[in-house]
Amino acid sequence: MKDVAALAGVGLKTVSRVVNGEPGVREETATKVRAAIEQLRFRRNDGARLLRQGSRTRSIGLILEDLADPFYALLSRAVEDVARAHGSLLLIGSSAEDPVRERELALDFCARRVDGLIIVPTSGDHGYLADELAAGTAVVCADRPAAGLPVDTVLADNRSGAADGVGHLIRQGHRRIGYLGDALGIYTAIERLDGYREAMAAAGYGIGEHWVAMGKPDPLGVRFALDRMLSGPEPVTALMCGNSRTTVAVLRELSTRPSSPALVGFDDFELADMLPTPVTVVAQDPATMGRMAAGLLFRRMDGEQAQPQQLQIPTRLIQRGSGERSL
Amino acid sequence: MKDVAALAGVGLKTVSRVVNGEPGVREETATKVRAAIEQLRFRRNDGARLLRQGSRTRSIGLILEDLADPFYALLSRAVEDVARAHGSLLLIGSSAEDPVRERELALDFCARRVDGLIIVPTSGDHGYLADELAAGTAVVCADRPAAGLPVDTVLADNRSGAADGVGHLIRQGHRRIGYLGDALGIYTAIERLDGYREAMAAAGYGIGEHWVAMGKPDPLGVRFALDRMLSGPEPVTALMCGNSRTTVAVLRELSTRPSSPALVGFDDFELADMLPTPVTVVAQDPATMGRMAAGLLFRRMDGEQAQPQQLQIPTRLIQRGSGERSL
DNA sequence: TTGAAAGCGCTAACAT
DNA sequence: ATGTTAGCGCTTTCAA
């Protein structure tokens, strides 16, 4: 900028005025300055600008489990759109469900002075964010709450969604219903499992010893779980799956077996309607989740001071066939 | 930092030393400083640090078509992993295939002084990047080249991949093969169409008047295209689809019809193997593409001066059934 | 309409 | 081992 000023034969501030479209520059002078800018290929350094202005950096950070997961990819895109509408850039990072990694990312983002942070919290402790919050960084949680951190949070209606799915199976006449969910320790896994239990209890049905299997959705684990659930004197006649990856793993395993229990999955996925037996699901809405989380974040950044709120997004049962196989 | 220095009763530079773990501070002094840091909840402002150091900002930008698209989501994750390994943060933005938006994003990123930029170029002009290149920002293109911009580029082997798929159909005995691809103007759409033409020509087969349909993969367009291809005196007996979204749209439309032509899709997609007729595809590898693009980018950022290179990632034909229906 | 000086928060280069 | 000064590239303040 100094060079531009020198070349144009004007003061530093005049260049600044031209660059920022501020008034108070004669058109003639402005033209000279623009020529110099062109010639020197000058680009304003926004880092320096932000530093001096001491204002917002017009950037937000998003930390989620895995950017490549379709659910989070959709959520990210919604966040991006809102950020864009507010003139903010988006920094993004995948925690891979690792609290250490999440923390590193969050602190890195804060060191860069993002104006706000949207986090899909891992199961670790989030005390470290309290300082950042106090320092004025807006924080919003999406998909899961951060234990003990008083921030706006957007969740799906996990518990009643799962209960809905299970209730649906019960209405088809099923009494012995198995549940396959994600690793315990993940908030949504626990909530949905609770929903399953509630629905079974509400119907007055007991839960067999081997009917619940929680864990990362790997093929082998799913196979063993199904072995146990589908054998013995009282095999399950229906399955509720706690997330779409598990649903797919279960479908793959079932496709190698003769038996075909009824099945409802939590979380919709692409082509669920095109499979040999179209899959009934309790659908979430990742785009809405992202949009709402970002909306809350920007409200906070705009100075909203109200008590942190917790928003729940309803789930929706989509009947496609796999859940309507009666006994 | 000034406050920390005052509270600890030391000089500014001493605080800086402690914060950055530089040697030359007595443990006793360091302890005092750390106490002050704790008390004041001091966090170094990386923006100021970067400005002063004049060095890299340890951040890169990624601009793609749509973050929510599974292909780009996988690519993004791979880029993120490489960036992480190099200690860089990732700024991300979706161009939505709009050259204006792409340009805005790119220039915003450059104004923030990202060290490098990975772009999935839209069809617009990319001259504006020449200045940034000259200014020292590393640029790499992924998935498509940027016309007239001399930068490293990573592409799938679109043409021979499509030719492979078509050749496969030909080997099954098909002579009348239709092609449905993305909107012309998109680089990959043209390349793959050319591959189809080459394969047909190589076999000595002509291409019927209505056998090629290019456009956004919307259900209506696909329906009309299939109407034309599958009717008349010489209906096609096989289809090649130019991208996974088109493939899915075609499958949906075909599921409402009695006829079932053989089908090969370009680009793999989840559950392709689980559909009633598992789908044969020419698979790309988005993760490898992202990894390679990021690898090239960091090599450039490390000072690599060689001529821009163009890398091609081979595609892979995966036979699953839909492409093996012989006549 | 214009520009000189001060300073954003930090670090490099020198002091001491 | 520690502190002082200057300055990264910009904007703010205030004076001309």
XYZ file of N, CA, C and O in Angstrom, chain B residues 22-186:
660
model
N 10.099 -20.424 23.555
C 11.485 -20.147 23.175
C 12.381 -20.272 24.400
O 11.933 -20.036 25.522
N 13.630 -20.616 24.177
C 14.554 -20.760 25.309
C 15.003 -19.377 25.794
O 14.678 -18.364 25.178
N 15.721 -19.365 26.870
C 16.253 -18.110 27.374
C 15.343 -17.449 28.384
O 15.295 -16.224 28.485
N 14.573 -18.266 29.077
C 13.749 -17.731 30.165
C 13.955 -18.625 31.379
O 13.846 -19.844 31.282
N 14.265 -18.016 32.502
C 14.415 -18.807 33.721
C 13.083 -19.438 34.081
O 12.036 -18.810 33.930
N 13.169 -20.637 34.583
C 11.935 -21.355 34.909
C 11.071 -20.550 35.875
O 9.852 -20.518 35.780
N 11.735 -19.863 36.759
C 11.049 -19.061 37.771
C 10.238 -17.950 37.102
O 9.050 -17.742 37.396
N 10.882 -17.253 36.170
C 10.206 -16.186 35.440
C 9.044 -16.748 34.628
O 7.933 -16.204 34.620
N 9.340 -17.840 33.961
C 8.318 -18.464 33.116
C 7.076 -18.788 33.931
O 5.945 -18.597 33.477
N 7.292 -19.267 35.119
C 6.166 -19.619 35.976
C 5.300 -18.395 36.286
O 4.065 -18.456 36.222
N 5.970 -17.298 36.609
C 5.236 -16.053 36.871
C 4.390 -15.679 35.653
O 3.219 -15.309 35.764
N 5.030 -15.761 34.491
C 4.347 -15.380 33.257
C 3.138 -16.286 33.016
O 2.050 -15.815 32.698
N 3.367 -17.566 33.197
C 2.266 -18.503 32.966
C 1.097 -18.231 33.909
O -0.069 -18.353 33.524
N 1.424 -17.851 35.123
C 0.368 -17.521 36.076
C -0.450 -16.330 35.570
O -1.682 -16.321 35.610
N 0.255 -15.328 35.081
C -0.418 -14.127 34.562
C -1.277 -14.479 33.356
O -2.406 -13.996 33.197
N -0.750 -15.342 32.496
C -1.487 -15.781 31.310
C -2.789 -16.454 31.727
O -3.863 -16.159 31.204
N -2.635 -17.316 32.716
C -3.793 -18.039 33.243
C -4.839 -17.056 33.764
O -6.024 -17.126 33.415
N -4.335 -16.147 34.576
C -5.243 -15.220 35.252
C -5.971 -14.325 34.256
O -7.175 -14.053 34.409
N -5.242 -13.877 33.274
C -5.840 -12.960 32.293
C -6.512 -13.709 31.150
O -7.090 -13.092 30.254
N -6.415 -15.029 31.181
C -6.967 -15.858 30.105
C -6.426 -15.396 28.746
O -7.170 -15.259 27.775
N -5.155 -15.154 28.749
C -4.544 -14.657 27.516
C -4.466 -15.738 26.444
O -4.161 -16.896 26.731
N -4.793 -15.361 25.223
C -4.610 -16.252 24.055
C -3.871 -15.452 22.991
O -4.325 -14.367 22.623
N -2.834 -16.005 22.498
C -2.098 -15.314 21.445
C -2.997 -15.067 20.244
O -3.802 -15.919 19.872
N -2.876 -13.908 19.668
C -3.615 -13.585 18.450
C -2.769 -13.980 17.238
O -1.817 -13.292 16.873
N -3.148 -15.097 16.630
C -2.352 -15.610 15.510
C -2.361 -14.681 14.306
O -1.427 -14.686 13.504
N -3.419 -13.904 14.194
C -3.486 -12.953 13.078
C -2.338 -11.968 13.155
O -1.606 -11.740 12.185
N -2.147 -11.417 14.340
C -1.066 -10.449 14.544
C 0.287 -11.130 14.359
O 1.199 -10.573 13.749
N 0.385 -12.310 14.889
C 1.632 -13.059 14.780
C 2.013 -13.268 13.309
O 3.129 -12.972 12.883
N 1.022 -13.745 12.551
C 1.262 -14.012 11.136
C 1.653 -12.733 10.396
O 2.523 -12.748 9.536
N 1.004 -11.662 10.766
C 1.295 -10.395 10.105
C 2.752 -10.016 10.337
O 3.473 -9.672 9.398
N 3.145 -10.107 11.588
C 4.497 -9.696 11.914
C 5.524 -10.616 11.258
O 6.510 -10.182 10.707
N 5.259 -11.916 11.343
C 6.215 -12.861 10.793
C 6.304 -12.757 9.288
O 7.296 -13.146 8.691
N 5.243 -12.255 8.691
C 5.258 -12.099 7.250
C 5.352 -13.434 6.540
O 5.594 -13.513 5.341
N 5.198 -14.487 7.309
C 5.394 -15.810 6.731
C 4.073 -16.347 6.220
O 3.103 -15.641 6.029
N 4.035 -17.610 6.004
C 2.823 -18.288 5.581
C 1.746 -18.148 6.648
O 2.044 -18.020 7.835
N 0.520 -18.237 6.196
C -0.580 -18.163 7.164
C -1.004 -19.547 7.627
O -1.953 -19.668 8.395
N -0.334 -20.556 7.108
C -0.697 -21.919 7.495
C -2.181 -22.183 7.281
O -2.873 -22.720 8.158
N -2.651 -21.741 6.168
C -4.038 -22.037 5.813
C -4.125 -22.196 4.300
O -3.377 -21.570 3.552
N -5.010 -23.059 3.867
C -5.244 -23.197 2.438
C -6.743 -23.094 2.179
O -7.561 -23.274 3.086
N -7.082 -22.791 0.949
C -8.490 -22.665 0.583
C -8.876 -23.762 -0.391
O -8.068 -24.198 -1.211
N -10.089 -24.233 -0.261
C -10.604 -25.252 -1.177
C -11.935 -24.770 -1.745
O -12.855 -24.440 -0.993
N -12.002 -24.701 -3.050
C -13.232 -24.266 -3.692
C -13.722 -25.385 -4.592
O -13.024 -25.808 -5.512
N -14.925 -25.870 -4.302
C -15.450 -26.942 -5.130
C -16.881 -26.625 -5.522
O -17.399 -25.561 -5.203
N -17.454 -27.567 -6.231
C -18.773 -27.283 -6.756
C -19.825 -27.296 -5.654
O -20.617 -26.376 -5.516
N -19.802 -28.360 -4.869
C -20.817 -28.493 -3.828
C -20.319 -29.430 -2.737
O -20.162 -30.621 -2.957
N -20.115 -28.841 -1.600
C -19.608 -29.568 -0.439
C -20.507 -30.741 -0.064
O -20.049 -31.721 0.537
N -21.772 -30.657 -0.396
C -22.717 -31.697 0.018
C -22.702 -32.902 -0.921
O -23.247 -33.951 -0.604
N -22.082 -32.762 -2.061
C -21.990 -33.872 -3.008
C -21.007 -34.912 -2.472
O -19.876 -34.565 -2.119
N -21.410 -36.169 -2.412
C -20.538 -37.196 -1.826
C -19.147 -37.236 -2.456
O -18.160 -37.420 -1.756
N -19.084 -37.040 -3.742
C -17.783 -37.053 -4.409
C -16.864 -35.973 -3.837
O -15.724 -36.230 -3.449
N -17.391 -34.771 -3.737
C -16.573 -33.667 -3.239
C -16.383 -33.728 -1.729
O -15.384 -33.223 -1.196
N -17.336 -34.333 -1.051
C -17.173 -34.491 0.396
C -15.969 -35.393 0.674
O -15.139 -35.099 1.542
N -15.852 -36.464 -0.091
C -14.709 -37.365 0.070
C -13.414 -36.668 -0.313
O -12.389 -36.799 0.361
N -13.475 -35.924 -1.397
C -12.293 -35.185 -1.834
C -11.864 -34.202 -0.745
O -10.685 -34.090 -0.399
N -12.832 -33.491 -0.189
C -12.540 -32.491 0.845
C -11.855 -33.122 2.049
O -10.898 -32.583 2.596
N -12.375 -34.266 2.425
C -11.820 -34.906 3.608
C -10.364 -35.276 3.391
O -9.531 -35.138 4.281
N -10.067 -35.742 2.188
C -8.685 -36.098 1.872
C -7.801 -34.852 1.900
O -6.691 -34.865 2.443
N -8.309 -33.763 1.343
C -7.551 -32.510 1.364
C -7.331 -32.070 2.809
O -6.226 -31.666 3.199
N -8.377 -32.174 3.602
C -8.270 -31.775 5.006
C -7.172 -32.570 5.712
O -6.370 -31.999 6.458
N -7.146 -33.863 5.460
C -6.152 -34.703 6.130
C -4.732 -34.289 5.763
O -3.857 -34.230 6.627
N -4.522 -34.004 4.487
C -3.184 -33.580 4.070
C -2.846 -32.227 4.689
O -1.740 -32.017 5.195
N -3.808 -31.331 4.675
C -3.581 -30.006 5.248
C -3.191 -30.125 6.725
O -2.250 -29.483 7.197
N -3.932 -30.937 7.426
C -3.667 -31.196 8.830
C -2.257 -31.698 9.048
O -1.548 -31.236 9.940
N -1.875 -32.664 8.205
C -0.537 -33.240 8.341
C 0.532 -32.165 8.140
O 1.632 -32.269 8.669
N 0.190 -31.127 7.385
C 1.148 -30.052 7.140
C 0.912 -28.870 8.074
O 1.485 -27.800 7.882
N 0.016 -29.038 9.030
C -0.221 -27.961 9.988
C -1.006 -26.792 9.428
O -0.908 -25.671 9.941
N -1.775 -27.035 8.394
C -2.554 -25.946 7.800
C -4.038 -26.079 8.109
O -4.577 -27.172 8.187
N -4.674 -24.957 8.274
C -6.129 -24.941 8.404
C -6.758 -24.899 7.024
O -6.113 -24.541 6.038
N -8.039 -25.273 6.981
C -8.731 -25.366 5.699
C -9.937 -24.432 5.631
O -10.865 -24.534 6.426
N -9.882 -23.529 4.677
C -11.043 -22.696 4.355
C -11.752 -23.357 3.192
O -11.110 -23.836 2.254
N -13.077 -23.371 3.229
C -13.769 -24.116 2.195
C -14.946 -23.311 1.670
O -15.533 -22.504 2.383
N -15.268 -23.511 0.400
C -16.410 -22.817 -0.169
C -16.963 -23.534 -1.387
O -16.207 -24.160 -2.127
N -18.263 -23.477 -1.578
C -18.906 -24.103 -2.738
C -19.209 -23.052 -3.800
O -19.826 -22.038 -3.515
N -18.778 -23.339 -4.997
C -19.015 -22.377 -6.076
C -20.399 -22.541 -6.678
O -20.904 -21.645 -7.341
N -21.017 -23.688 -6.465
C -22.319 -23.974 -7.077
C -22.259 -23.777 -8.592
O -23.234 -23.355 -9.213
N -21.066 -24.086 -9.136
C -20.902 -24.023 -10.598
C -21.069 -22.600 -11.136
O -21.314 -22.399 -12.328
N -20.944 -21.617 -10.276
C -21.123 -20.218 -10.681
C -19.764 -19.520 -10.698
O -19.139 -19.363 -9.653
N -19.309 -19.114 -11.880
C -17.979 -18.509 -11.997
C -17.816 -17.269 -11.117
O -16.740 -17.022 -10.575
N -18.888 -16.494 -10.981
C -18.804 -15.282 -10.165
C -18.540 -15.631 -8.709
O -17.681 -15.037 -8.042
N -19.278 -16.623 -8.253
C -19.125 -17.059 -6.877
C -17.734 -17.635 -6.639
O -17.108 -17.374 -5.618
N -17.280 -18.427 -7.596
C -15.940 -18.989 -7.473
C -14.901 -17.886 -7.337
O -14.021 -17.940 -6.478
N -15.051 -16.892 -8.150
C -14.093 -15.808 -8.150
C -14.105 -15.040 -6.837
O -13.059 -14.718 -6.269
N -15.300 -14.749 -6.361
C -15.432 -14.083 -5.062
C -14.720 -14.869 -3.973
O -13.949 -14.312 -3.186
N -15.011 -16.157 -3.945
C -14.399 -17.010 -2.930
C -12.882 -16.996 -3.046
O -12.168 -16.812 -2.055
N -12.400 -17.172 -4.254
C -10.954 -17.246 -4.462
C -10.294 -15.938 -4.020
O -9.274 -15.955 -3.324
N -10.879 -14.838 -4.405
C -10.266 -13.556 -4.048
C -10.372 -13.288 -2.550
O -9.457 -12.719 -1.948
N -11.488 -13.683 -1.959
C -11.604 -13.575 -0.497
C -10.505 -14.373 0.189
O -9.841 -13.891 1.102
N -10.342 -15.597 -0.266
C -9.316 -16.450 0.326
C -7.934 -15.818 0.161
O -7.121 -15.839 1.073
N -7.708 -15.274 -1.019
C -6.395 -14.663 -1.269
C -6.198 -13.423 -0.416
O -5.093 -13.162 0.063
N -7.269 -12.669 -0.224
C -7.164 -11.481 0.629
C -6.809 -11.884 2.055
O -6.125 -11.155 2.766
N -7.249 -13.064 2.444
C -6.871 -13.568 3.763
C -5.487 -14.199 3.720
O -5.040 -14.768 4.706
N -4.908 -14.154 2.559
C -3.541 -14.646 2.389
C -3.378 -16.133 2.688
O -2.458 -16.525 3.418
N -4.306 -16.932 2.142
C -4.066 -18.364 2.215
C -2.764 -18.656 1.476
O -2.394 -17.937 0.551
N -2.083 -19.700 1.899
C -0.826 -20.048 1.242
C -1.070 -20.731 -0.088
O -0.225 -20.717 -0.964
N -2.226 -21.376 -0.193
C -2.510 -22.099 -1.423
C -3.996 -22.288 -1.624
O -4.792 -22.107 -0.702
N -4.321 -22.653 -2.838
C -5.713 -22.731 -3.240
C -5.898 -23.990 -4.083
O -5.193 -24.205 -5.059
N -6.874 -24.823 -3.683
C -7.246 -25.947 -4.536
C -8.613 -25.624 -5.112
O -9.553 -25.314 -4.370
N -8.708 -25.677 -6.419
C -9.946 -25.275 -7.065
C -10.481 -26.364 -7.983
O -9.714 -26.973 -8.731
N -11.771 -26.599 -7.894
C -12.469 -27.358 -8.923
C -13.093 -26.296 -9.815
O -14.131 -25.738 -9.486
N -12.445 -25.983 -10.922
C -12.829 -24.782 -11.675
C -14.215 -24.914 -12.317
O -14.577 -25.968 -12.818
N -14.948 -23.835 -12.279
C -16.177 -23.745 -13.060
C -15.766 -23.509 -14.512
O -14.594 -23.434 -14.833
N -16.758 -23.361 -15.341
C -16.438 -23.215 -16.761
C -16.013 -21.790 -17.132
O -15.646 -21.538 -18.266
N -16.034 -20.890 -16.209
C -15.703 -19.500 -16.535
C -14.229 -19.269 -16.798
O -13.426 -20.195 -16.855
N -13.881 -18.017 -16.947
C -12.503 -17.628 -17.208
C -11.723 -17.543 -15.893
O -12.252 -17.115 -14.872
N -10.474 -17.978 -15.930
C -9.696 -17.977 -14.696
C -8.493 -17.057 -14.738
O -7.551 -17.207 -13.975
N -8.581 -16.090 -15.623
C -7.482 -15.144 -15.745
C -7.200 -14.420 -14.439
O -6.052 -14.114 -14.117
N -8.237 -14.182 -13.696
C -8.068 -13.427 -12.441
C -7.093 -14.101 -11.478
O -6.556 -13.466 -10.571
N -6.891 -15.403 -11.672
C -5.984 -16.120 -10.778
C -4.519 -15.903 -11.139
O -3.637 -16.147 -10.317
N -4.286 -15.454 -12.338
C -2.903 -15.264 -12.786
C -2.174 -14.298 -11.855
O -1.025 -14.530 -11.465
N -2.842 -13.229 -11.474
C -2.234 -12.254 -10.561
C -1.866 -12.889 -9.230
O -0.794 -12.642 -8.677
N -2.791 -13.692 -8.731
C -2.553 -14.320 -7.429
C -1.375 -15.295 -7.526
O -0.541 -15.369 -6.632
N -1.350 -16.021 -8.631
C -0.239 -16.926 -8.892
C 1.078 -16.168 -8.874
O 2.031 -16.567 -8.200
N 1.078 -15.063 -9.608
C 2.290 -14.248 -9.686
C 2.669 -13.717 -8.305
O 3.839 -13.560 -7.972
N 1.643 -13.471 -7.493
C 1.902 -12.935 -6.155
C 2.417 -14.017 -5.204
O 2.723 -13.735 -4.062
N 2.447 -15.256 -5.694
C 3.045 -16.297 -4.874
C 2.068 -17.256 -4.221
O 2.477 -18.107 -3.429
N 0.793 -17.111 -4.524
C -0.159 -18.081 -3.988
C -0.113 -19.336 -4.847
O -0.275 -19.252 -6.061
N 0.098 -20.467 -4.205
C 0.100 -21.721 -4.948
C -1.327 -22.073 -5.346
O -2.261 -21.815 -4.595
N -1.488 -22.590 -6.551
C -2.815 -22.976 -7.015
C -2.757 -24.357 -7.657
O -1.822 -24.657 -8.399
N -3.720 -25.174 -7.340
C -3.837 -26.487 -7.972
C -5.290 -26.697 -8.378
O -6.204 -26.337 -7.633
N -5.487 -27.247 -9.553
C -6.846 -27.571 -9.985
C -7.112 -29.060 -9.782
O -6.239 -29.889 -9.977
N -8.336 -29.359 -9.396
C -8.714 -30.747 -9.218
C -9.981 -31.032 -10.006
O -10.839 -30.167 -10.130
N -10.058 -32.202 -10.549
C -11.237 -32.699 -11.248
C -11.406 -32.130 -12.659
O -11.895 -32.810 -13.538
N -11.020 -30.865 -12.801
C -11.108 -30.228 -14.113
C -9.931 -29.267 -14.258
O -9.446 -28.735 -13.269
N -9.506 -28.996 -15.470
C -8.450 -27.997 -15.648
C -9.065 -26.594 -15.715
O -10.253 -26.445 -15.992
N -8.274 -25.606 -15.436
C -8.713 -24.225 -15.638
C -8.081 -23.745 -16.927
O -6.864 -23.665 -17.030
N -8.922 -23.463 -17.892
C -8.436 -23.104 -19.218
C -7.422 -21.966 -19.134
O -7.678 -20.926 -18.545
N -6.269 -22.205 -19.707
C -5.286 -21.132 -19.837
C -4.553 -20.764 -18.565
O -3.853 -19.755 -18.527
N -4.702 -21.558 -17.519
C -3.996 -21.250 -16.279
C -2.933 -22.323 -16.056
O -3.262 -23.493 -15.881
N -1.669 -21.910 -16.055
C -0.589 -22.903 -15.980
C -0.361 -23.372 -14.557
O 0.541 -22.915 -13.879
N -1.184 -24.279 -14.086
C -1.026 -24.796 -12.721
C -1.127 -26.313 -12.712
O -1.672 -26.915 -13.633
N -0.620 -26.890 -11.648
C -0.742 -28.332 -11.469
C -2.213 -28.712 -11.466
O -3.050 -27.999 -10.922
N -2.492 -29.842 -12.087
C -3.883 -30.252 -12.223
C -3.997 -31.756 -12.039
O -3.185 -32.513 -12.546
N -5.015 -32.161 -11.296
C -5.268 -33.582 -11.102
C -6.617 -33.929 -11.702
O -7.638 -33.340 -11.340
N -6.608 -34.848 -12.625
C -7.838 -35.225 -13.302
C -8.048 -36.728 -13.227
O -7.102 -37.489 -13.085
N -9.301 -37.119 -13.323
C -9.566 -38.537 -13.541
C -9.329 -38.818 -15.021
O -9.295 -37.898 -15.836
N -9.154 -40.078 -15.344
C -8.961 -40.416 -16.747
C -10.342 -40.531 -17.399
O -10.814 -41.610 -17.736
N -10.975 -39.372 -17.573
C -12.375 -39.328 -17.988
C -12.631 -40.010 -19.313
O -13.536 -40.830 -19.456
N -11.820 -39.641 -20.274
C -12.069 -40.104 -21.630
C -11.926 -41.620 -21.743
O -12.849 -42.313 -22.176
N -10.782 -42.123 -21.293
C -10.610 -43.568 -21.464
C -11.471 -44.341 -20.480
O -11.827 -45.496 -20.735
N -11.822 -43.689 -19.357
C -12.747 -44.344 -18.440
C -14.098 -44.566 -19.103
O -14.660 -45.674 -19.063
N -14.598 -43.509 -19.725
C -15.890 -43.644 -20.408
C -15.783 -44.651 -21.548
O -16.681 -45.483 -21.758
N -14.673 -44.590 -22.267
C -14.483 -45.527 -23.371
C -14.455 -46.958 -22.857
O -15.018 -47.871 -23.473
N -13.824 -47.146 -21.704
C -13.816 -48.469 -21.070
C -15.223 -48.973 -20.818
O -15.549 -50.134 -21.122
N -16.022 -48.101 -20.233
C -17.389 -48.498 -19.908
C -18.166 -48.866 -21.151
O -18.859 -49.895 -21.194
N -18.033 -48.048 -22.159
C -18.756 -48.303 -23.408
C -18.213 -49.566 -24.078
O -18.975 -50.412 -24.577
N -16.882 -49.688 -24.059
C -16.265 -50.880 -24.628
C -16.776 -52.147 -23.951
O -17.013 -53.170 -24.608
N -16.961 -52.053 -22.680
C -17.481 -53.202 -21.929
C -18.868 -53.586 -22.440
O -19.161 -54.772 -22.644
N -19.686 -52.596 -22.652
C -21.030 -52.861 -23.171
C -20.955 -53.471 -24.567
O -21.702 -54.399 -24.917
N -20.027 -52.936 -25.341
C -19.870 -53.452 -26.701
C -19.470 -54.930 -26.670
O -19.977 -55.750 -27.432
N -18.573 -55.238 -25.743
C -18.141 -56.637 -25.632
C -19.275 -57.564 -25.202
O -19.234 -58.761 -25.447
N -20.274 -57.010 -24.549
C -21.451 -57.821 -24.201
C -22.384 -57.999 -25.394
O -23.439 -58.606 -25.272
N -22.008 -57.410 -26.511
C -22.805 -57.603 -27.712
C -23.678 -56.416 -28.102
O -24.381 -56.460 -29.101
N -23.620 -55.364 -27.331
C -24.463 -54.199 -27.660
C -23.860 -53.387 -28.802
O -22.649 -53.251 -28.905
N -24.751 -52.902 -29.622
C -24.343 -52.042 -30.744
C -25.018 -50.687 -30.664
O -24.480 -49.675 -31.092
N -26.215 -50.722 -30.129
C -26.961 -49.461 -30.001
C -26.897 -49.042 -28.533
O -27.637 -49.533 -27.683
N -25.985 -48.111 -28.258
C -25.726 -47.684 -26.880
C -26.005 -46.190 -26.752
O -25.488 -45.373 -27.524
N -26.851 -45.855 -25.786
C -27.166 -44.445 -25.551
C -26.232 -43.832 -24.531
O -25.622 -44.550 -23.727
N -26.098 -42.521 -24.565
C -25.233 -41.835 -23.592
C -25.987 -40.686 -22.954
O -26.514 -39.812 -23.647
N -26.037 -40.675 -21.627
C -26.641 -39.550 -20.897
C -25.577 -38.911 -20.030
O -25.013 -39.573 -19.142
N -25.288 -37.647 -20.284
C -24.216 -36.988 -19.556
C -24.645 -35.669 -18.957
O -25.789 -35.240 -19.126
N -23.723 -35.050 -18.273
C -23.990 -33.778 -17.606
C -24.048 -32.646 -18.628
O -23.791 -32.852 -19.821
N -24.371 -31.468 -18.163
C -24.492 -30.305 -19.042
C -23.192 -30.092 -19.808
O -22.104 -30.130 -19.240
N -23.281 -29.884 -21.076
C -22.109 -29.540 -21.862
C -21.598 -28.217 -21.305
O -22.357 -27.379 -20.845
N -20.324 -27.992 -21.380
C -19.774 -26.802 -20.766
C -18.993 -27.240 -19.528
O -18.020 -26.608 -19.135
N -19.408 -28.334 -18.937
C -18.612 -28.923 -17.859
C -17.565 -29.821 -18.484
O -17.877 -30.717 -19.272
